[in-house]
Tab-separated table of C-alpha atoms in Angstrom:
chain	number	residue	atom	x	y	z
A	1	UNK	CA	43.633	23.795	-17.062
A	2	UNK	CA	47.184	24.963	-16.632
A	3	UNK	CA	49.839	24.418	-13.966
A	4	UNK	CA	50.746	21.357	-12.033
A	5	UNK	CA	48.137	18.744	-11.515
A	6	UNK	CA	47.161	18.610	-7.858
A	7	UNK	CA	45.329	15.412	-7.248
A	8	UNK	CA	42.528	15.642	-4.700
A	9	UNK	CA	41.964	12.413	-2.901
A	10	UNK	CA	38.495	11.008	-2.561
A	11	UNK	CA	38.661	11.537	1.192
A	12	UNK	CA	39.701	15.175	0.819
A	13	UNK	CA	36.979	15.836	-1.716
A	14	UNK	CA	34.328	14.358	0.546
A	15	UNK	CA	35.675	16.303	3.504
A	16	UNK	CA	35.525	19.604	1.613
A	17	UNK	CA	32.069	18.907	0.241
A	18	UNK	CA	30.671	17.873	3.585
A	19	UNK	CA	32.221	20.840	5.386
A	20	UNK	CA	30.937	23.165	2.672
A	21	UNK	CA	27.401	21.825	2.667
A	22	UNK	CA	27.320	21.599	6.459
A	23	UNK	CA	28.658	25.121	6.798
A	24	UNK	CA	26.094	26.404	4.321
A	25	UNK	CA	23.273	24.748	6.232
A	26	UNK	CA	24.508	26.028	9.580
A	27	UNK	CA	24.863	29.537	8.167
A	28	UNK	CA	21.392	29.393	6.658
A	29	UNK	CA	20.035	28.407	10.037
A	30	UNK	CA	21.976	30.929	12.088
A	31	UNK	CA	21.841	33.953	9.787
A	32	UNK	CA	18.184	34.843	10.441
A	33	UNK	CA	18.633	34.335	14.165
A	34	UNK	CA	21.722	36.526	14.356
A	35	UNK	CA	20.083	39.252	12.271
A	36	UNK	CA	17.044	38.958	14.560
A	37	UNK	CA	19.219	39.391	17.632
A	38	UNK	CA	21.221	42.386	16.395
A	39	UNK	CA	18.145	44.221	15.129
A	40	UNK	CA	18.208	46.926	17.842
A	41	UNK	CA	21.687	47.985	16.728
A	42	UNK	CA	20.560	48.371	13.131
A	43	UNK	CA	17.217	50.101	13.760
A	44	UNK	CA	17.161	53.609	12.283
A	45	UNK	CA	16.760	56.111	15.094
A	46	UNK	CA	13.627	58.152	14.643
A	47	UNK	CA	14.076	61.883	14.920
A	48	UNK	CA	11.906	63.149	17.769
A	49	UNK	CA	9.228	65.720	17.081
A	50	UNK	CA	9.519	69.192	18.511
A	51	UNK	CA	7.287	69.750	21.508
A	52	UNK	CA	5.891	72.989	22.947
A	53	UNK	CA	7.687	73.631	26.218
A	54	UNK	CA	7.273	77.270	27.287
A	55	UNK	CA	6.261	80.776	26.235
A	56	UNK	CA	9.208	82.859	25.156
A	57	UNK	CA	8.170	85.785	27.365
A	58	UNK	CA	8.480	83.530	30.432
A	59	UNK	CA	12.190	83.205	29.778
A	60	UNK	CA	14.712	85.314	31.669
A	61	UNK	CA	18.455	85.496	31.738
A	62	UNK	CA	18.325	83.184	34.746
A	63	UNK	CA	18.155	79.433	33.875
A	64	UNK	CA	14.709	78.018	34.683
A	65	UNK	CA	13.732	74.426	34.654
A	66	UNK	CA	10.910	73.449	32.295
A	67	UNK	CA	9.327	69.996	32.153
A	68	UNK	CA	7.304	68.542	29.321
A	69	UNK	CA	6.130	65.089	28.325
A	70	UNK	CA	6.734	63.134	25.163
A	71	UNK	CA	5.017	59.975	23.904
A	72	UNK	CA	7.682	57.317	23.984
A	73	UNK	CA	7.313	54.133	21.942
A	74	UNK	CA	9.451	51.423	23.480
A	75	UNK	CA	8.919	48.424	21.183
A	76	UNK	CA	5.491	47.113	22.254
A	77	UNK	CA	5.202	49.526	25.196
A	78	UNK	CA	3.992	53.071	24.754
A	79	UNK	CA	4.174	55.567	27.569
A	80	UNK	CA	4.499	59.239	28.428
A	81	UNK	CA	7.937	60.246	29.574
A	82	UNK	CA	8.840	63.515	31.245
A	83	UNK	CA	11.793	65.424	29.896
A	84	UNK	CA	13.304	68.584	31.356
A	85	UNK	CA	15.574	71.381	30.265
A	86	UNK	CA	17.302	74.395	31.798
A	87	UNK	CA	16.290	77.302	29.587
A	88	UNK	CA	17.446	80.939	29.612
A	89	UNK	CA	18.188	83.873	27.318
A	90	UNK	CA	21.817	84.706	26.705
A	91	UNK	CA	23.154	88.273	26.736
A	92	UNK	CA	22.685	88.512	22.942
A	93	UNK	CA	19.039	87.462	23.398
A	94	UNK	CA	19.516	83.949	22.054
A	95	UNK	CA	17.642	81.075	23.654
A	96	UNK	CA	19.775	78.431	25.347
A	97	UNK	CA	18.133	75.118	26.331
A	98	UNK	CA	20.503	72.832	28.214
A	99	UNK	CA	19.971	69.185	28.968
A	100	UNK	CA	20.038	68.487	32.721
A	101	UNK	CA	21.833	65.175	32.220
A	102	UNK	CA	25.366	65.287	33.603
A	103	UNK	CA	28.039	64.318	31.059
A	104	UNK	CA	29.973	62.423	33.703
A	105	UNK	CA	27.665	59.516	34.538
A	106	UNK	CA	24.178	60.743	33.741
A	107	UNK	CA	22.841	62.167	37.016
A	108	UNK	CA	20.652	65.292	36.912
A	109	UNK	CA	22.264	68.693	37.372
A	110	UNK	CA	20.734	71.686	39.162
A	111	UNK	CA	21.265	75.381	38.610
A	112	UNK	CA	22.872	76.814	41.713
A	113	UNK	CA	22.759	73.398	43.316
A	114	UNK	CA	25.924	74.101	45.279
A	115	UNK	CA	25.899	77.103	47.646
A	116	UNK	CA	29.662	77.505	47.194
A	117	UNK	CA	29.323	78.030	43.428
A	118	UNK	CA	26.130	80.045	42.932
A	119	UNK	CA	26.443	80.872	39.229
A	120	UNK	CA	26.998	77.297	38.109
A	121	UNK	CA	25.166	74.052	37.369
A	122	UNK	CA	25.960	71.408	39.961
A	123	UNK	CA	25.702	67.649	39.864
A	124	UNK	CA	25.181	66.168	43.343
A	125	UNK	CA	26.505	62.721	42.487
A	126	UNK	CA	30.193	63.484	42.126
A	127	UNK	CA	30.337	67.269	42.526
A	128	UNK	CA	30.516	67.924	38.789
A	129	UNK	CA	30.087	71.577	37.855
A	130	UNK	CA	29.270	73.536	34.686
A	131	UNK	CA	29.347	77.257	33.929
A	132	UNK	CA	26.128	79.014	32.982
A	133	UNK	CA	26.751	78.345	29.267
A	134	UNK	CA	26.903	74.627	30.014
A	135	UNK	CA	30.660	74.259	29.598
A	136	UNK	CA	32.142	71.935	32.184
A	137	UNK	CA	34.355	73.448	34.875
A	138	UNK	CA	37.891	72.073	34.497
A	139	UNK	CA	39.043	69.661	37.196
A	140	UNK	CA	35.539	68.474	38.043
A	141	UNK	CA	34.439	64.996	36.915
A	142	UNK	CA	32.559	65.842	33.662
A	143	UNK	CA	34.708	65.958	30.553
A	144	UNK	CA	32.240	67.573	28.154
A	145	UNK	CA	29.748	70.435	28.055
A	146	UNK	CA	26.049	69.805	28.742
A	147	UNK	CA	24.022	68.738	25.703
A	148	UNK	CA	21.900	71.379	23.996
A	149	UNK	CA	18.299	70.867	22.885
A	150	UNK	CA	17.311	71.591	19.298
A	151	UNK	CA	14.886	74.478	19.589
A	152	UNK	CA	12.492	76.470	17.499
A	153	UNK	CA	10.298	79.476	18.274
A	154	UNK	CA	6.878	79.623	16.645
A	155	UNK	CA	4.462	82.441	17.470
A	156	UNK	CA	6.019	83.175	20.815
A	157	UNK	CA	6.150	79.545	21.921
A	158	UNK	CA	9.376	77.644	22.478
A	159	UNK	CA	9.542	74.144	20.997
A	160	UNK	CA	12.262	71.698	21.989
A	161	UNK	CA	13.424	68.534	20.211
A	162	UNK	CA	16.264	66.173	21.031
A	163	UNK	CA	19.284	67.023	23.127
A	164	UNK	CA	22.518	66.783	21.191
A	165	UNK	CA	26.173	66.958	22.182
A	166	UNK	CA	27.874	70.243	21.342
A	167	UNK	CA	29.886	69.440	18.177
A	168	UNK	CA	26.770	68.135	16.349
A	169	UNK	CA	25.198	71.537	15.578
B	1	UNK	CA	46.884	28.645	12.049
B	2	UNK	CA	43.847	26.742	13.344
B	3	UNK	CA	45.888	23.563	13.358
B	4	UNK	CA	48.526	25.308	15.498
B	5	UNK	CA	45.931	26.559	17.994
B	6	UNK	CA	44.474	23.062	18.135
B	7	UNK	CA	47.902	21.476	18.627
B	8	UNK	CA	48.784	23.987	21.330
B	9	UNK	CA	45.659	23.101	23.312
B	10	UNK	CA	45.861	19.376	22.553
B	11	UNK	CA	49.486	19.346	23.704
B	12	UNK	CA	48.397	20.540	27.131
B	13	UNK	CA	44.998	18.992	27.828
B	14	UNK	CA	44.819	16.107	25.324
B	15	UNK	CA	41.435	16.865	23.788
B	16	UNK	CA	41.707	14.450	20.851
B	17	UNK	CA	40.300	11.401	22.658
B	18	UNK	CA	37.324	13.513	23.815
B	19	UNK	CA	35.986	14.346	20.367
B	20	UNK	CA	37.215	11.106	18.797
B	21	UNK	CA	35.030	9.240	21.219
B	22	UNK	CA	32.008	11.272	20.141
B	23	UNK	CA	32.584	11.797	16.422
B	24	UNK	CA	34.963	9.206	15.089
B	25	UNK	CA	33.365	5.798	14.998
B	26	UNK	CA	32.437	3.351	12.271
B	27	UNK	CA	28.932	3.435	10.896
B	28	UNK	CA	27.919	-0.198	10.336
B	29	UNK	CA	27.112	-1.021	6.716
B	30	UNK	CA	23.515	-1.986	7.379
B	31	UNK	CA	22.670	1.522	8.678
B	32	UNK	CA	24.466	3.407	5.911
B	33	UNK	CA	22.061	4.715	3.227
B	34	UNK	CA	24.985	4.806	0.766
B	35	UNK	CA	25.047	1.000	0.880
B	36	UNK	CA	21.380	0.228	1.270
B	37	UNK	CA	19.036	3.064	0.461
B	38	UNK	CA	16.361	1.660	2.752
B	39	UNK	CA	18.724	2.428	5.636
B	40	UNK	CA	17.453	6.017	5.572
B	41	UNK	CA	15.033	4.925	8.273
B	42	UNK	CA	18.025	5.043	10.640
B	43	UNK	CA	18.251	8.819	10.073
B	44	UNK	CA	15.118	9.735	11.993
B	45	UNK	CA	16.819	9.756	15.396
B	46	UNK	CA	19.530	12.061	14.116
B	47	UNK	CA	16.965	14.245	12.388
B	48	UNK	CA	15.026	14.521	15.633
B	49	UNK	CA	18.205	15.711	17.324
B	50	UNK	CA	18.922	18.168	14.499
B	51	UNK	CA	15.445	19.711	14.738
B	52	UNK	CA	15.771	19.799	18.528
B	53	UNK	CA	18.938	21.861	18.133
B	54	UNK	CA	17.037	24.265	15.876
B	55	UNK	CA	14.272	24.473	18.478
B	56	UNK	CA	16.741	25.264	21.251
B	57	UNK	CA	18.522	27.944	19.211
B	58	UNK	CA	15.404	29.621	17.843
B	59	UNK	CA	13.803	29.463	21.294
B	60	UNK	CA	16.814	31.132	22.882
B	61	UNK	CA	16.644	33.942	20.359
B	62	UNK	CA	12.875	34.363	20.748
B	63	UNK	CA	13.228	35.038	24.472
B	64	UNK	CA	15.198	38.173	23.574
B	65	UNK	CA	11.874	39.786	22.703
B	66	UNK	CA	9.177	37.671	24.322
B	67	UNK	CA	7.708	38.555	27.728
B	68	UNK	CA	5.600	36.034	29.679
B	69	UNK	CA	3.055	38.541	30.925
B	70	UNK	CA	-0.648	38.692	30.071
B	71	UNK	CA	-0.500	42.381	29.173
B	72	UNK	CA	2.519	42.131	26.941
B	73	UNK	CA	2.951	38.557	25.721
B	74	UNK	CA	0.784	38.913	22.640
B	75	UNK	CA	2.084	42.394	21.894
B	76	UNK	CA	5.706	41.316	22.187
B	77	UNK	CA	5.077	38.406	19.826
B	78	UNK	CA	3.295	40.748	17.410
B	79	UNK	CA	6.182	43.183	17.660
B	80	UNK	CA	8.872	40.594	17.019
B	81	UNK	CA	6.895	39.224	14.068
B	82	UNK	CA	6.135	42.541	12.394
B	83	UNK	CA	8.891	44.952	13.432
B	84	UNK	CA	12.025	42.923	14.055
B	85	UNK	CA	14.105	41.829	11.069
B	86	UNK	CA	13.614	38.128	10.288
B	87	UNK	CA	11.220	37.810	13.210
B	88	UNK	CA	8.797	35.843	11.074
B	89	UNK	CA	11.543	33.426	10.087
B	90	UNK	CA	12.835	32.846	13.608
B	91	UNK	CA	9.357	32.419	15.065
B	92	UNK	CA	8.416	30.347	12.027
B	93	UNK	CA	11.340	27.996	12.670
B	94	UNK	CA	10.205	27.499	16.257
B	95	UNK	CA	6.545	27.133	15.280
B	96	UNK	CA	7.006	24.626	12.461
B	97	UNK	CA	9.964	22.917	14.086
B	98	UNK	CA	7.731	22.080	17.040
B	99	UNK	CA	5.571	19.988	14.739
B	100	UNK	CA	8.452	18.545	12.740
B	101	UNK	CA	10.200	17.362	15.890
B	102	UNK	CA	7.118	15.380	16.929
B	103	UNK	CA	6.846	13.838	13.445
B	104	UNK	CA	10.534	12.832	13.415
B	105	UNK	CA	10.294	11.483	16.931
B	106	UNK	CA	7.281	9.412	15.915
B	107	UNK	CA	9.021	8.008	12.820
B	108	UNK	CA	12.088	7.177	14.919
B	109	UNK	CA	9.851	5.394	17.430
B	110	UNK	CA	8.125	3.429	14.629
B	111	UNK	CA	11.474	2.311	13.219
B	112	UNK	CA	12.709	1.130	16.595
B	113	UNK	CA	9.405	-0.579	17.264
B	114	UNK	CA	9.016	-2.439	13.973
B	115	UNK	CA	12.659	-3.496	13.878
B	116	UNK	CA	12.364	-4.758	17.416
B	117	UNK	CA	15.420	-2.678	18.291
B	118	UNK	CA	14.017	-2.090	21.782
B	119	UNK	CA	14.569	-5.718	22.800
B	120	UNK	CA	17.224	-6.923	25.206
B	121	UNK	CA	19.705	-5.351	25.967
B	122	UNK	CA	18.148	-2.045	24.867
B	123	UNK	CA	14.963	-1.972	26.984
B	124	UNK	CA	16.279	0.849	29.180
B	125	UNK	CA	17.007	3.022	26.187
B	126	UNK	CA	13.475	2.442	24.898
B	127	UNK	CA	12.108	3.610	28.236
B	128	UNK	CA	14.266	6.710	28.196
B	129	UNK	CA	13.111	7.330	24.636
B	130	UNK	CA	9.478	7.124	25.660
B	131	UNK	CA	10.188	9.642	28.418
B	132	UNK	CA	11.782	11.962	25.855
B	133	UNK	CA	8.645	11.584	23.757
B	134	UNK	CA	6.472	12.726	26.663
B	135	UNK	CA	8.816	15.615	27.435
B	136	UNK	CA	8.512	16.728	23.806
B	137	UNK	CA	4.728	16.542	23.945
B	138	UNK	CA	4.785	18.585	27.151
B	139	UNK	CA	7.058	21.151	25.490
B	140	UNK	CA	4.561	21.423	22.645
B	141	UNK	CA	1.695	21.800	25.080
B	142	UNK	CA	3.307	24.475	27.256
B	143	UNK	CA	4.687	26.375	24.278
B	144	UNK	CA	1.226	26.530	22.732
B	145	UNK	CA	0.009	28.946	25.412
B	146	UNK	CA	2.869	31.411	25.225
B	147	UNK	CA	1.682	33.614	22.295
B	148	UNK	CA	-1.385	34.331	24.465
B	149	UNK	CA	-3.804	34.575	21.561
B	150	UNK	CA	-7.320	33.140	21.429
B	151	UNK	CA	-6.255	29.724	20.223
B	152	UNK	CA	-3.600	29.488	22.919
B	153	UNK	CA	-5.978	30.594	25.649
B	154	UNK	CA	-8.777	28.198	24.847
B	155	UNK	CA	-6.447	25.286	24.166
B	156	UNK	CA	-5.018	25.777	27.639
B	157	UNK	CA	-8.494	26.092	29.100
B	158	UNK	CA	-9.236	22.654	27.641
B	159	UNK	CA	-5.910	21.241	28.838
B	160	UNK	CA	-6.608	22.353	32.372
B	161	UNK	CA	-10.136	20.937	32.250
B	162	UNK	CA	-8.680	17.604	31.190
B	163	UNK	CA	-6.213	17.746	34.073
B	164	UNK	CA	-9.140	18.487	36.387
B	165	UNK	CA	-10.854	15.323	35.177
B	166	UNK	CA	-8.263	13.117	36.891
B	167	UNK	CA	-9.915	11.313	39.834
B	168	UNK	CA	-9.105	12.548	43.372
B	169	UNK	CA	-6.103	14.735	42.512
B	170	UNK	CA	-7.727	16.502	39.547
B	171	UNK	CA	-8.387	19.846	41.202
B	172	UNK	CA	-4.981	19.982	42.839
B	173	UNK	CA	-3.339	19.152	39.510
B	174	UNK	CA	-5.254	21.926	37.800
B	175	UNK	CA	-4.176	24.493	40.391
B	176	UNK	CA	-0.618	23.261	40.244
B	177	UNK	CA	-0.468	23.598	36.462
B	178	UNK	CA	-2.553	26.724	36.082
B	179	UNK	CA	-1.423	28.552	39.203
B	180	UNK	CA	-5.042	29.194	40.193
B	181	UNK	CA	-8.052	26.922	40.736
B	182	UNK	CA	-10.283	28.984	38.445
B	183	UNK	CA	-8.486	31.585	36.402
B	184	UNK	CA	-6.479	30.912	33.273
B	185	UNK	CA	-4.366	34.022	33.488
B	186	UNK	CA	-1.238	35.707	34.776
B	187	UNK	CA	0.014	32.815	36.869
B	188	UNK	CA	-0.842	30.242	34.231
B	189	UNK	CA	1.264	32.081	31.694
B	190	UNK	CA	4.310	32.504	33.933
B	191	UNK	CA	4.122	28.875	35.013
B	192	UNK	CA	3.854	27.561	31.490
B	193	UNK	CA	6.735	29.802	30.481
B	194	UNK	CA	8.969	28.579	33.296
B	195	UNK	CA	8.087	24.964	32.563
B	196	UNK	CA	8.605	25.429	28.829
B	197	UNK	CA	11.888	27.293	29.048
B	198	UNK	CA	13.652	25.876	32.118
B	199	UNK	CA	12.185	22.729	33.613
B	200	UNK	CA	11.369	20.677	30.515
B	201	UNK	CA	14.563	21.557	28.596
B	202	UNK	CA	16.617	20.591	31.662
B	203	UNK	CA	14.860	17.222	31.805
B	204	UNK	CA	15.215	16.863	28.043
B	205	UNK	CA	18.997	17.448	28.085
B	206	UNK	CA	19.455	14.946	30.865
B	207	UNK	CA	17.416	12.266	29.117
B	208	UNK	CA	19.034	12.929	25.728
B	209	UNK	CA	22.447	12.597	27.350
B	210	UNK	CA	21.471	9.219	28.825
B	211	UNK	CA	19.916	8.160	25.483
B	212	UNK	CA	23.124	8.924	23.568
B	213	UNK	CA	25.493	7.433	26.117
B	214	UNK	CA	23.500	4.211	26.062
B	215	UNK	CA	23.431	3.969	22.280
B	216	UNK	CA	27.212	4.449	22.173
B	217	UNK	CA	27.703	1.830	24.826
B	218	UNK	CA	25.356	-0.736	23.307
B	219	UNK	CA	25.787	0.093	19.638
B	220	UNK	CA	23.115	0.105	16.962
B	221	UNK	CA	21.118	-3.120	16.853
B	222	UNK	CA	22.139	-5.640	14.177
B	223	UNK	CA	20.557	-6.035	10.744
B	224	UNK	CA	17.144	-7.647	10.477
């Protein structure tokens, strides 16, 4: 060993050893419990399956509301949950499926819900508004565009998956 | 850094005497296993407390997933055991700890009994200790039902039948414990849960507090 000799007193040595061993035991006891408690944060999110929602020839250029049910597994509780979407065809014949959940505080928006703004989505909770393409109207409460559902068309049927915020496509 | 934080607080509210009073006292030679190895028998009380702390912690964490409902109790236990990380360990700690705590408590009681440590002036502490023993047994009994599996159900059936066997007040006792004169079901489970998680721990903390205050006041009994 090099350097200056630093004598460790008997008392110090015992203190360090006891603290170390005690700390190790406490950590060994608490680690499983903490990992147990934070499990929901670390669970991998399961990608939802696509579900048949509507026939493509039902769709118009006017947003229509479609409801469908998914099987939701909530830990030990399994149930059917209804989801909905506002679906329409854009001018270039693309399918647009918007989530009805307001980006302000999560109420449900309606197409033409406000007589004063007929060509817009309207949220009754705090008068939030969105244009037909789902983009939020400036100076209303929402600060982001409505989420868009992943969609797929197979043999004339429209399938929808999870709703995602705009930037994630 | 820590020292500075400590000093800052101590400067204002004088916390040193508080923890000194709890932690900093001489251990008499005759109870120190470093001097006489046979003195390990004096550890059982402390070990009981240590396992009790584990029981309280693991129990607190288990209630994050457990539901005291006949439809979901078993399924929530199954879920936390099979799907949640370390669920088996945390439930295992509570399951095995429940037995270990009774064993430690029993050994502690034997030591006090055979050393005659319960004699004057420590009779009151013996009585409190016996009450703690019964509280622990009751915790074991009520906790047994909570997984709501076959063993739990029929064990509780038997428990309630025993309670019913008490003369005169038997039937009332059974209804009071089980929540229903006949059915071992929804109300039994919620009652046992409430008793296990709130009422008995509250009584336990109170009695443990009294137990520890008395032992500090009276000191450990002298050598044999």
